[in-house]
CSV table of C-alpha atoms and ligand atoms in Angstrom, one decimal:
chain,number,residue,atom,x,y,z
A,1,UNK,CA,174.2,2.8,151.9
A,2,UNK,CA,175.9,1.0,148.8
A,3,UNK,CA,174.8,-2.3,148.1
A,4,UNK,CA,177.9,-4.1,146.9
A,5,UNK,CA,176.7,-7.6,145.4
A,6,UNK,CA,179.5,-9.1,144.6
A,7,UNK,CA,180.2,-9.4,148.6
A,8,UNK,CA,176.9,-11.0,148.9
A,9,UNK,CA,177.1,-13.2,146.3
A,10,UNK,CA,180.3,-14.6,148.2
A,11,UNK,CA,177.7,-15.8,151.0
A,12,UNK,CA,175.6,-17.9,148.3
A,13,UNK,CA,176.8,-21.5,148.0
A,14,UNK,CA,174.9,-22.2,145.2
A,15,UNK,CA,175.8,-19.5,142.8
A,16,UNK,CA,179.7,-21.2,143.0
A,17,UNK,CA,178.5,-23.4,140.0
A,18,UNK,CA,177.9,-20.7,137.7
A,19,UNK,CA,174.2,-20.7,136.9
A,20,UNK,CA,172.1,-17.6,136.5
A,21,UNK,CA,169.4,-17.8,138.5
A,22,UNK,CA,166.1,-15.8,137.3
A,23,UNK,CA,164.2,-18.4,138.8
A,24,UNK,CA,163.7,-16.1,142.4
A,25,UNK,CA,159.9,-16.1,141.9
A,26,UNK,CA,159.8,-20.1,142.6
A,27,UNK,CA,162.4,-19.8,145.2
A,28,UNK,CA,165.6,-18.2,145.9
A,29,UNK,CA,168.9,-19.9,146.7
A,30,UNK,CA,170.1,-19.8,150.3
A,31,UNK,CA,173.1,-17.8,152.0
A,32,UNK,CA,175.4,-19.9,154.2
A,33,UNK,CA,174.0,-18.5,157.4
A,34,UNK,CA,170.5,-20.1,156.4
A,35,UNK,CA,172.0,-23.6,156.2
A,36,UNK,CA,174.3,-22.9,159.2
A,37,UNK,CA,171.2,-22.3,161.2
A,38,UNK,CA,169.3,-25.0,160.4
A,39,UNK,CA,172.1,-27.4,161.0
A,40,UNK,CA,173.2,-25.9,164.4
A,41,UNK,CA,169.7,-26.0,165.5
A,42,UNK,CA,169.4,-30.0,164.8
A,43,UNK,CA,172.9,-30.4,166.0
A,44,UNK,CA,172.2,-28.7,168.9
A,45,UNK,CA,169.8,-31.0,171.9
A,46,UNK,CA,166.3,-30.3,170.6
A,47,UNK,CA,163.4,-31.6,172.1
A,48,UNK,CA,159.4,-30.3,171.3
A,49,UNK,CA,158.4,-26.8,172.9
A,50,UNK,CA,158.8,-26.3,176.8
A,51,UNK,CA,160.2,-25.0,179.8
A,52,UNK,CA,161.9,-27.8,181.8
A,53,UNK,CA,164.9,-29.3,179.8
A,54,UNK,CA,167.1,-27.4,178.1
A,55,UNK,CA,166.4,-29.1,174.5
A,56,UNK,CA,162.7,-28.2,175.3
A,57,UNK,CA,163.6,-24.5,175.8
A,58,UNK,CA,166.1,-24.8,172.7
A,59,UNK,CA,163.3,-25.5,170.7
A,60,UNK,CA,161.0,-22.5,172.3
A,61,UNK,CA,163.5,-20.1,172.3
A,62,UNK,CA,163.9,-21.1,168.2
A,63,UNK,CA,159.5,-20.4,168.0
A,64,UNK,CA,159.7,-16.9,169.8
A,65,UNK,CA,163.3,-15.5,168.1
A,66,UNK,CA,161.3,-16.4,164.5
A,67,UNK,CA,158.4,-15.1,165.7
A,68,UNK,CA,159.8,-11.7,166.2
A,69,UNK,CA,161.5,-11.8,163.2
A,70,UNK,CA,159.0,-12.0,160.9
A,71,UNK,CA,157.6,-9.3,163.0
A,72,UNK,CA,160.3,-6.7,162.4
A,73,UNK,CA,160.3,-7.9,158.9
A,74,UNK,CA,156.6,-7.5,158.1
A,75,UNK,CA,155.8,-4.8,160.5
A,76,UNK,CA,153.6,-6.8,163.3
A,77,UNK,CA,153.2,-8.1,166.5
A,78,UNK,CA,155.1,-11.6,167.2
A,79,UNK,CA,151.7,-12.9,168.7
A,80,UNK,CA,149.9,-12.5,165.2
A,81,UNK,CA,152.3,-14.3,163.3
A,82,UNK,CA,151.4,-18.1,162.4
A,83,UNK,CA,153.7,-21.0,160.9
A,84,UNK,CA,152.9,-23.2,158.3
A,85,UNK,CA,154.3,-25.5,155.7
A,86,UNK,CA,153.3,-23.3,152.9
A,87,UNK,CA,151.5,-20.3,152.2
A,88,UNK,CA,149.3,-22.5,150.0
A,89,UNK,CA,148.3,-24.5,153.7
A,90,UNK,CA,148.0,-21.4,155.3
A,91,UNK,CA,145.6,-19.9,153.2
A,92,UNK,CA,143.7,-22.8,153.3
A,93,UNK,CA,143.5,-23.1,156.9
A,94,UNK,CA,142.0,-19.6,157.7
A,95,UNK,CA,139.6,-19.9,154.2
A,96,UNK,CA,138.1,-23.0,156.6
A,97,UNK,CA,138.2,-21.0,160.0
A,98,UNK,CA,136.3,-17.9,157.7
A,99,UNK,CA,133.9,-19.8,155.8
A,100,UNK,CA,132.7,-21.2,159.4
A,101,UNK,CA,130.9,-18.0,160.0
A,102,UNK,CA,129.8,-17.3,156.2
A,103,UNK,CA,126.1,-18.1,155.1
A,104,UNK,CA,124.5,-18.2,151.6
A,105,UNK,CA,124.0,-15.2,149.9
A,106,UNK,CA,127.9,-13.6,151.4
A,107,UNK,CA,130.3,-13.1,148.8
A,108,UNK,CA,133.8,-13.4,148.8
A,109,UNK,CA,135.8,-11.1,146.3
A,110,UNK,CA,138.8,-12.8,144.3
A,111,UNK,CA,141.1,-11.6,141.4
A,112,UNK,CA,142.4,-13.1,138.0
A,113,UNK,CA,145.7,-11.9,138.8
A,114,UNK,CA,146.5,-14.0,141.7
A,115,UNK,CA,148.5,-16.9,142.2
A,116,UNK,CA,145.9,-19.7,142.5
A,117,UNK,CA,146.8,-20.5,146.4
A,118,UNK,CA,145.1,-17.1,147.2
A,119,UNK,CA,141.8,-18.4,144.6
A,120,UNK,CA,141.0,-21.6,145.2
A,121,UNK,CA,140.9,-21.9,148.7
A,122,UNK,CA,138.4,-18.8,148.8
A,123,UNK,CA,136.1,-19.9,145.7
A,124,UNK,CA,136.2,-23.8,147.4
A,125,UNK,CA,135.3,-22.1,151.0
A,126,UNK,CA,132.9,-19.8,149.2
A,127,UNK,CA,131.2,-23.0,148.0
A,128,UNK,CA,131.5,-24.8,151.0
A,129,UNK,CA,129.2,-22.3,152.6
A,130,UNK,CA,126.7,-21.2,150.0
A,131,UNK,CA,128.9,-17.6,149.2
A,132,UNK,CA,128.9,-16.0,146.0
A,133,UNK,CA,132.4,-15.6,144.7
A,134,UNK,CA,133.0,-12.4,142.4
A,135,UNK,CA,136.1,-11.7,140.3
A,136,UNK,CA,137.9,-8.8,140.1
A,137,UNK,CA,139.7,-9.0,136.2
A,138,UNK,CA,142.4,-6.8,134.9
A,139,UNK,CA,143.4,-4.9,132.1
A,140,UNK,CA,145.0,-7.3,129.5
A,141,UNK,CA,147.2,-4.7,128.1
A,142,UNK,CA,149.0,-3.0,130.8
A,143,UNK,CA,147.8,-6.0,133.7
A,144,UNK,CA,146.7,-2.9,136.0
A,145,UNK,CA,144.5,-4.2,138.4
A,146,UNK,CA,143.0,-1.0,139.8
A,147,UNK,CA,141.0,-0.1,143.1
A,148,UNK,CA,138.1,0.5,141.1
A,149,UNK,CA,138.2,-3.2,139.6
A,150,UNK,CA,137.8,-3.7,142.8
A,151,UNK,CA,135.5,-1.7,144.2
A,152,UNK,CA,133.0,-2.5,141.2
A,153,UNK,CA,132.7,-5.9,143.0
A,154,UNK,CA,132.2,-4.9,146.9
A,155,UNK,CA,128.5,-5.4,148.0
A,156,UNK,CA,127.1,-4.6,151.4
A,157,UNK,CA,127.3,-9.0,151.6
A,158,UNK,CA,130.9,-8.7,150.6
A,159,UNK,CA,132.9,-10.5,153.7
A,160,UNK,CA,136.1,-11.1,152.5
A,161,UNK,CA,138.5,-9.8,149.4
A,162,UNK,CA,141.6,-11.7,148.6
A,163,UNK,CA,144.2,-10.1,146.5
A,164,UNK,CA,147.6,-10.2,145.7
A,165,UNK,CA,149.9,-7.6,147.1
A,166,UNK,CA,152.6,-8.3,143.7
A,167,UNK,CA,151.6,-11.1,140.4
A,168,UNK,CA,153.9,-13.6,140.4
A,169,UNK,CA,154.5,-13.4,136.8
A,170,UNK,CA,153.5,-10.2,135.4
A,171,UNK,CA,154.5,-7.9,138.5
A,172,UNK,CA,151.9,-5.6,139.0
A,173,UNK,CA,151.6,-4.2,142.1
A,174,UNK,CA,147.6,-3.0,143.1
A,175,UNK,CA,147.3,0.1,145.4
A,176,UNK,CA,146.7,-1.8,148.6
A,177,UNK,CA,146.6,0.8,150.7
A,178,UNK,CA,143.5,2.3,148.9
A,179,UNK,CA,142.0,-1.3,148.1
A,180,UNK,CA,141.8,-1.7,151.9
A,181,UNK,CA,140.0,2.0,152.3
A,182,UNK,CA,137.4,0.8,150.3
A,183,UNK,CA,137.3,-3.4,152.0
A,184,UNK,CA,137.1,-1.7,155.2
A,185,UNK,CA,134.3,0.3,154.1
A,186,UNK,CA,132.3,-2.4,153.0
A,187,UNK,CA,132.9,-3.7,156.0
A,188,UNK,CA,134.5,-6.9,154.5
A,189,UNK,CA,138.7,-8.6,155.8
A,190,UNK,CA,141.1,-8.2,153.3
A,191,UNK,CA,143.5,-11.0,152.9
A,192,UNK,CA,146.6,-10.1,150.9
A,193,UNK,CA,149.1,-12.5,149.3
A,194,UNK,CA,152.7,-11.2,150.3
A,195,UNK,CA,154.9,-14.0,148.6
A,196,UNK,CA,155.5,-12.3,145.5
A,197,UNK,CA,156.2,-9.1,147.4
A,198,UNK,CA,158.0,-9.7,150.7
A,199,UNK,CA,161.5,-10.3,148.6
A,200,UNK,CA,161.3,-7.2,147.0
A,201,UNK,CA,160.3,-4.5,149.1
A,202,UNK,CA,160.1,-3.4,152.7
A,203,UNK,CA,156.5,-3.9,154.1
A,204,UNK,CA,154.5,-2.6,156.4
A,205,UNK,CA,151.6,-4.4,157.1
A,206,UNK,CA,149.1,-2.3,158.8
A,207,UNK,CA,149.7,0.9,156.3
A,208,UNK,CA,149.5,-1.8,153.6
A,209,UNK,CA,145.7,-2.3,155.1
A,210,UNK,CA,146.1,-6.0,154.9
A,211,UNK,CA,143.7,-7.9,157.7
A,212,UNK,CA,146.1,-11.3,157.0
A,213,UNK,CA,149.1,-11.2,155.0
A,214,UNK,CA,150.7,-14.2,153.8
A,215,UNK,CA,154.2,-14.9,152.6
A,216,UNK,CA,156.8,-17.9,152.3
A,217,UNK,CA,160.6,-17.5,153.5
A,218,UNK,CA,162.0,-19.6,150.3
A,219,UNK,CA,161.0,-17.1,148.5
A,220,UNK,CA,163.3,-14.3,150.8
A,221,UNK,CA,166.6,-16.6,151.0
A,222,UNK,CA,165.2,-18.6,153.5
A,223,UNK,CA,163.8,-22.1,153.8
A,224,UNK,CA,160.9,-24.0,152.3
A,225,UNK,CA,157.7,-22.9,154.7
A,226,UNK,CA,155.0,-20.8,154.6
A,227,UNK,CA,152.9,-17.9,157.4
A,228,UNK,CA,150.5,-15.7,157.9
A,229,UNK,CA,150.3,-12.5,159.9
A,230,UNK,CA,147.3,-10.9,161.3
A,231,UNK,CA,146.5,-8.8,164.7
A,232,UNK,CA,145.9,-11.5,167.6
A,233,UNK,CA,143.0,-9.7,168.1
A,234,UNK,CA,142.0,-11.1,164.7
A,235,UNK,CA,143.2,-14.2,165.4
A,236,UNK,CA,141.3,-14.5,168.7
A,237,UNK,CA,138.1,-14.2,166.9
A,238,UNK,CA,138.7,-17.4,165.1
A,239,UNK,CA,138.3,-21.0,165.9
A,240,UNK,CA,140.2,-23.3,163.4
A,241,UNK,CA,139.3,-27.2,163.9
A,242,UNK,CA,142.4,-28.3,165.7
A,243,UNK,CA,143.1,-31.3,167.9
A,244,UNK,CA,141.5,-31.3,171.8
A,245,UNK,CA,145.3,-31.6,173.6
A,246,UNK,CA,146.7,-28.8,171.6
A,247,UNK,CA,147.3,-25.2,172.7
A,248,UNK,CA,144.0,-22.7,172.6
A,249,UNK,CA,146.4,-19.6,172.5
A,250,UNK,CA,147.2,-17.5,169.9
A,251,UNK,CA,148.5,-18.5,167.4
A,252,UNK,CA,149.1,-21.8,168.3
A,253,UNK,CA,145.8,-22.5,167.9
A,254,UNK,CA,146.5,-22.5,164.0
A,255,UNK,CA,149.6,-24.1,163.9
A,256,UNK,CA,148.5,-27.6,163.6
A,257,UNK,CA,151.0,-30.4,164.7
A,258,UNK,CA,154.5,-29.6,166.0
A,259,UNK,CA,155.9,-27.2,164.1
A,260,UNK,CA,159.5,-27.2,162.2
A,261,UNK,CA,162.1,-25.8,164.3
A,262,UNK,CA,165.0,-26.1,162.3
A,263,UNK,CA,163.0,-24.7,159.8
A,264,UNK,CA,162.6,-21.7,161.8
A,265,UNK,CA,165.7,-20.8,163.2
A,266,UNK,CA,166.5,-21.0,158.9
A,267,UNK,CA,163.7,-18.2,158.8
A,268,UNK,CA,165.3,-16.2,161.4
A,269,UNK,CA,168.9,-16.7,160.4
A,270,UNK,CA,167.5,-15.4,156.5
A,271,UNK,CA,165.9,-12.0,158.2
A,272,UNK,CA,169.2,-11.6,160.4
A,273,UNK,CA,171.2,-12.0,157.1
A,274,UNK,CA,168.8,-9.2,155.2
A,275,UNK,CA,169.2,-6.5,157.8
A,276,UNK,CA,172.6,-7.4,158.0
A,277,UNK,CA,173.2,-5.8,154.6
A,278,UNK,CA,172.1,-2.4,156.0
A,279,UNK,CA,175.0,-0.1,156.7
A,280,UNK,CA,173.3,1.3,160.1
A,281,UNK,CA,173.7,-0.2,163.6
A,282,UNK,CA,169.5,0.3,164.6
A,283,UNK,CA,167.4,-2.3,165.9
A,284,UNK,CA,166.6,-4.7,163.0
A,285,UNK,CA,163.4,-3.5,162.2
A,286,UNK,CA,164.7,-0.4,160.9
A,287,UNK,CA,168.0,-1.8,159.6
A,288,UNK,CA,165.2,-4.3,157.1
A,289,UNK,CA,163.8,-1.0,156.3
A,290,UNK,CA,166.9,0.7,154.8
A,291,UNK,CA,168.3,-3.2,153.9
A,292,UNK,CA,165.3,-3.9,151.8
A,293,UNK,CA,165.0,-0.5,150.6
A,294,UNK,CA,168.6,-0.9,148.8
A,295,UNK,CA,167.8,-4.4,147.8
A,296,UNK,CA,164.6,-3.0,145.8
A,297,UNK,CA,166.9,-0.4,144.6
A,298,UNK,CA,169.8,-2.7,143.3
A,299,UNK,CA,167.1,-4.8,141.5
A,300,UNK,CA,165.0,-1.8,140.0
A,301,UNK,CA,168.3,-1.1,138.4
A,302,UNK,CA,169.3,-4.1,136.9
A,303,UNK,CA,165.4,-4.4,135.8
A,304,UNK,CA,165.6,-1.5,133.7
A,305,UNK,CA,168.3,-2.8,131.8
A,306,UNK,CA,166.7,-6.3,131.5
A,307,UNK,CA,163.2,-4.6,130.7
A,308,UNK,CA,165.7,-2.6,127.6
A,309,UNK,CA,167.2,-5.6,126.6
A,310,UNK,CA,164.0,-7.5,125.8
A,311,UNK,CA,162.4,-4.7,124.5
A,312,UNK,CA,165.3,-3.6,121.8
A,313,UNK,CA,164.6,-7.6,120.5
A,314,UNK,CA,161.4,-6.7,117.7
A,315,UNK,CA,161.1,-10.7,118.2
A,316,UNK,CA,160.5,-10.2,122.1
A,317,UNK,CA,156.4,-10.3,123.8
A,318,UNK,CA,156.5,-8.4,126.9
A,319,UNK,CA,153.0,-9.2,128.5
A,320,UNK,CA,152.0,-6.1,130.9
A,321,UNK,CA,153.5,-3.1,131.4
A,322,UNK,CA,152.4,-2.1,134.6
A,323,UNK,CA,153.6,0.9,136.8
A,324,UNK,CA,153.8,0.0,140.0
A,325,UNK,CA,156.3,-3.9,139.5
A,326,UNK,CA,158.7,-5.5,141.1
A,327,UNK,CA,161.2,-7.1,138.7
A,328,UNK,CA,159.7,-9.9,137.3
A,329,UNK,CA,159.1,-10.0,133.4
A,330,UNK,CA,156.7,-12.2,131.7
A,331,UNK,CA,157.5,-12.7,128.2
A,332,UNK,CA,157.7,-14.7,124.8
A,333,UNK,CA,159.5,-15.2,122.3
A,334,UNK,CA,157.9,-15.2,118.6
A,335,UNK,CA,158.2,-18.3,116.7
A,336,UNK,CA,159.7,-20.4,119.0
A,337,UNK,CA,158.1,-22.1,122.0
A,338,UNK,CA,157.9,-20.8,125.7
A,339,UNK,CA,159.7,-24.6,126.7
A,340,UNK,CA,162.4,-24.2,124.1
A,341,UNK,CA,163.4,-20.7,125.1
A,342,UNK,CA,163.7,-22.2,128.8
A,343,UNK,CA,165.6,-25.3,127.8
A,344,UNK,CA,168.0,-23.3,125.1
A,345,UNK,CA,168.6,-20.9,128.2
A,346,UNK,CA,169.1,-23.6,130.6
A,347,UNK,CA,171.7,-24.9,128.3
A,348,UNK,CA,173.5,-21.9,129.0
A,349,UNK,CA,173.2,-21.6,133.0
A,350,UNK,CA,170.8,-19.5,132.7
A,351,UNK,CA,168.1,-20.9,134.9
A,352,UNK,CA,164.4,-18.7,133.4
A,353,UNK,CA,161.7,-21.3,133.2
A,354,UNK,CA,158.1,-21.5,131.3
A,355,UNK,CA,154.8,-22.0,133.1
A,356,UNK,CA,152.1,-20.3,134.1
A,357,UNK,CA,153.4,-21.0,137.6
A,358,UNK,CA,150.2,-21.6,139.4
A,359,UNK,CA,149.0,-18.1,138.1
A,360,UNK,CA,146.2,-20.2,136.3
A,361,UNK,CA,143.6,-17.1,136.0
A,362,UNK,CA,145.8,-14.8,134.9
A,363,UNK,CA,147.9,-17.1,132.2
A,364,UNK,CA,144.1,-17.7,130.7
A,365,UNK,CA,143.3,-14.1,130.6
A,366,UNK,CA,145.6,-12.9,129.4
A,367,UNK,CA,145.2,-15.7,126.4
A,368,UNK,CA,148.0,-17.7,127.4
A,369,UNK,CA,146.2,-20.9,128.2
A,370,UNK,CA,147.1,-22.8,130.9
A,371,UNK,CA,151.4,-23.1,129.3
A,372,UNK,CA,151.7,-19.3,129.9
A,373,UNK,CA,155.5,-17.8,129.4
A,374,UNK,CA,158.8,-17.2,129.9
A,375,UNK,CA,159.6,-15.8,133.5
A,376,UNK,CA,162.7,-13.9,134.4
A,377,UNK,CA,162.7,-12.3,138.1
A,378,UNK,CA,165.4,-10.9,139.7
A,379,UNK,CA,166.7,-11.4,143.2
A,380,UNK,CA,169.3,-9.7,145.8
A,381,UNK,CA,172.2,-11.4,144.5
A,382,UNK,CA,171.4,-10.9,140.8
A,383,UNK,CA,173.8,-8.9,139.1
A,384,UNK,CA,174.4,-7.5,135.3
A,385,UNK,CA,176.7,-10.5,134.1
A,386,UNK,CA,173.5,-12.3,134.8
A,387,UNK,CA,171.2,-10.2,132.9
A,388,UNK,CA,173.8,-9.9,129.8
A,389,UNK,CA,173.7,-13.5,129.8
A,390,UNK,CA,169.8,-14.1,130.1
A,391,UNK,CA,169.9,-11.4,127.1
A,392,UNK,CA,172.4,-13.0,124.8
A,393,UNK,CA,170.4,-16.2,125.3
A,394,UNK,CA,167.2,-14.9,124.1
A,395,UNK,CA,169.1,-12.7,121.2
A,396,UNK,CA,170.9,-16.3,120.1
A,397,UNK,CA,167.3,-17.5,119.3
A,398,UNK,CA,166.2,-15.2,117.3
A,399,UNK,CA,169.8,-14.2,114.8
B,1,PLP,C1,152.4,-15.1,144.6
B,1,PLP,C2,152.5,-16.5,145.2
B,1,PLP,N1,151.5,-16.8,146.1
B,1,PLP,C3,151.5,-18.0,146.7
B,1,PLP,C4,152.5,-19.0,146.4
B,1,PLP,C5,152.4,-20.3,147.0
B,1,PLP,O1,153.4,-20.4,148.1
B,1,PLP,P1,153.6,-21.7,148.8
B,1,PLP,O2,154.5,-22.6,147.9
B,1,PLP,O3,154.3,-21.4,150.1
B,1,PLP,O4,152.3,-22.4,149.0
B,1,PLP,C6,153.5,-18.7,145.5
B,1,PLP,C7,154.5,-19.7,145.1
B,1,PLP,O5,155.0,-19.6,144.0
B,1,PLP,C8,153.5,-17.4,144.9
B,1,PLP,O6,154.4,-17.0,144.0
């Protein structure tokens, strides 16, 4: 198929104003069809889930359509995928149901590169219940975080391992499939955050290995909320404190509250609109597959020539190199501070901010205290106008 951005940018409200937006990683803008969703949903007669009035089947229609597009976009069943506000609350939700069967002297496996959302939860659980927590560090050079790494850290007590399935800052992507092998062999879950990822690739859950997978649709053009995906069967063997009136199925058992269905149809309407950029008239499962296939492609592209740019600047600090990345650079500037380069750039529409953004771990590692660096990550409707411009900022700094 040809991926022809400049039509897709048409769809993006937001990018009429002129900015560059490398900002992806914290959350993508929105098509029009997003927006249109939500509002026609709350315009529409919308009442809480049921099956009498039609505002109650409205809104339970809105629960099962999202429910099986996250499905075809992840690779699951629609019964093993769970809503929440963030990925950050999701996380924390199943650490609790988990921990409830953990006793001292389990250990739970974390990883330096992770965002903190797929840390804390585990090492406050861990706590919570006596476990051991082990890291998993990576190389400080390159920011390979290999199966080994994390192998060298799996006991016969090992119960759980989370890592991430792409750093939100440096990129790297472990080998999932044979980090799982070896979980499963230990006989320990393997919970696998998918935020970083999910925009940039097509995913399969089950080859990926992951036991839960957790992702967040503003970070795939769709709107602020978070889930997690897991087999019901997985889900059926947990019990999550919930409230006594509330439903016992799965996975409404996790869902705590009534959930946002405006929200959702959003989700829906943002999966719609990726496999809508697929050239081939299959069921939507397999048009995400080609759809994000070509999106990674178009972005692998435009990397390349952003990874050249920064490198041909002497001035430039690319931190990692991995092999396996999606496109998101980490990177500094020499002799002049991580904020300025974002605010000089920012100056210029060219939105690439400075943080460690909640990669706390990893920013410290890699001897970047807790201010870490310059992010630039790409997104669908990037294009090479943007990158020039990202470069000629950075290259204005250091004339
Ligand atoms: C890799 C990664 N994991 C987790 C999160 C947290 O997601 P949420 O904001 O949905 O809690 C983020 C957000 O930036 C992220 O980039």
């Amino acid at each position: 198929m040809v991926y022809d951005v400049s039509l897709l940018r048409a769809d993006f409200p937001a990018l009429a104003e002129g900015v560059a937006y490398f900002d992806g990683p914290g959350g993508t803008q929105v098509p029009r069809q997003v927006a249109e969703a939500i509002a026609t949903t709350m315009c529409a007669g919308l009442s809480n889930r049921g099956a009498v009035t039609r505002a109650e089947q409205r809104a339970d229609t809105v629960v099962l359509e999202a429910r099986r597009a996250v499905a075809d976009l992840l690779g699951c069943e629609p019964r093993g995928v769970v809503f929440s506000r963030s990925t950050t609350q999701v996380t924390y939700d199943v650490s609790r149901a988990l921990a409830k069967g953990w006793r001292a002297g389990d250990e739970v496996v974390v990883t330096r590169l992770d965002h903190d959302s797929n840390i804390r939860p585990w090492v406050q659980a861990a706590e919570h219940a006596g476990a051991t927590v082990r890291w998993v560090d990576f190389d400080r050079d390159t920011a390979e975080l290999t199966v080994d790494d994390v192998v060298a850290q799996l006991s016969a007590r090992t119960r759980l391992v989370a890592v991430t399935a792409a750093s939100n800052v440096l990129g790297t992507k472990p080998d999932l499939p044979a980090i799982a092998d070896a979980v499963h062999a230990a006989g320990a879950l393997l919970y696998v955050d998918g935020v970083h990822l999910t925009p940039h690739a097509a995913i399969d859950v089950e080859a990926l290995g992951a036991d839960f997978y957790a992702c967040s649709p503003y970070k795939f053009l769709g709107p602020h909320h978070g889930l997690v995906v897991a087999r019901p069967e997985t889900l059926e063997a947990l019990h999550p404190d919930k409230l006594l009136p509330s439903s016992d199925a799965v996975p409404e058992r996790f869902e705590l509250g009534t959930l946002p269905y405006e929200v959702l149809a959003g989700t829906t309407a943002a999966i719609d609109y990726l496999a809508g950029t697929a050239s081939s008239a299959a069921d939507r499962r397999t048009r995400l597959l080609e759809s994000m296939a070509a999106i990674e492609e178009h972005e692998d592209r435009l990397f390349d020539h952003l990874l050249d740019g920064l490198a041909r600047n002497p001035r430039v600090t690319l931190h990692g190199s991995p092999q396996r990345r999606t496109p998101t650079v980490f990177f500094s500037v020499d002799g002049v501070a991580d904020a300025e380069v974002y605010q000089a750039l920012a100056r210029l529409d060219v939105n690439a901010p400075a943080s460690s953004f909640y990669a706390l771990e990893a920013s410290r590692w890699l001897g970047l205290g807790d201010g870490g660096a310059v992010r630039a990550g790409l997104a669908p409707y990037s294009n090479e106008e943007d990158v020039d411009r990202l470069l000629a900022g950075v290259d204005s700094l250091t004339a």
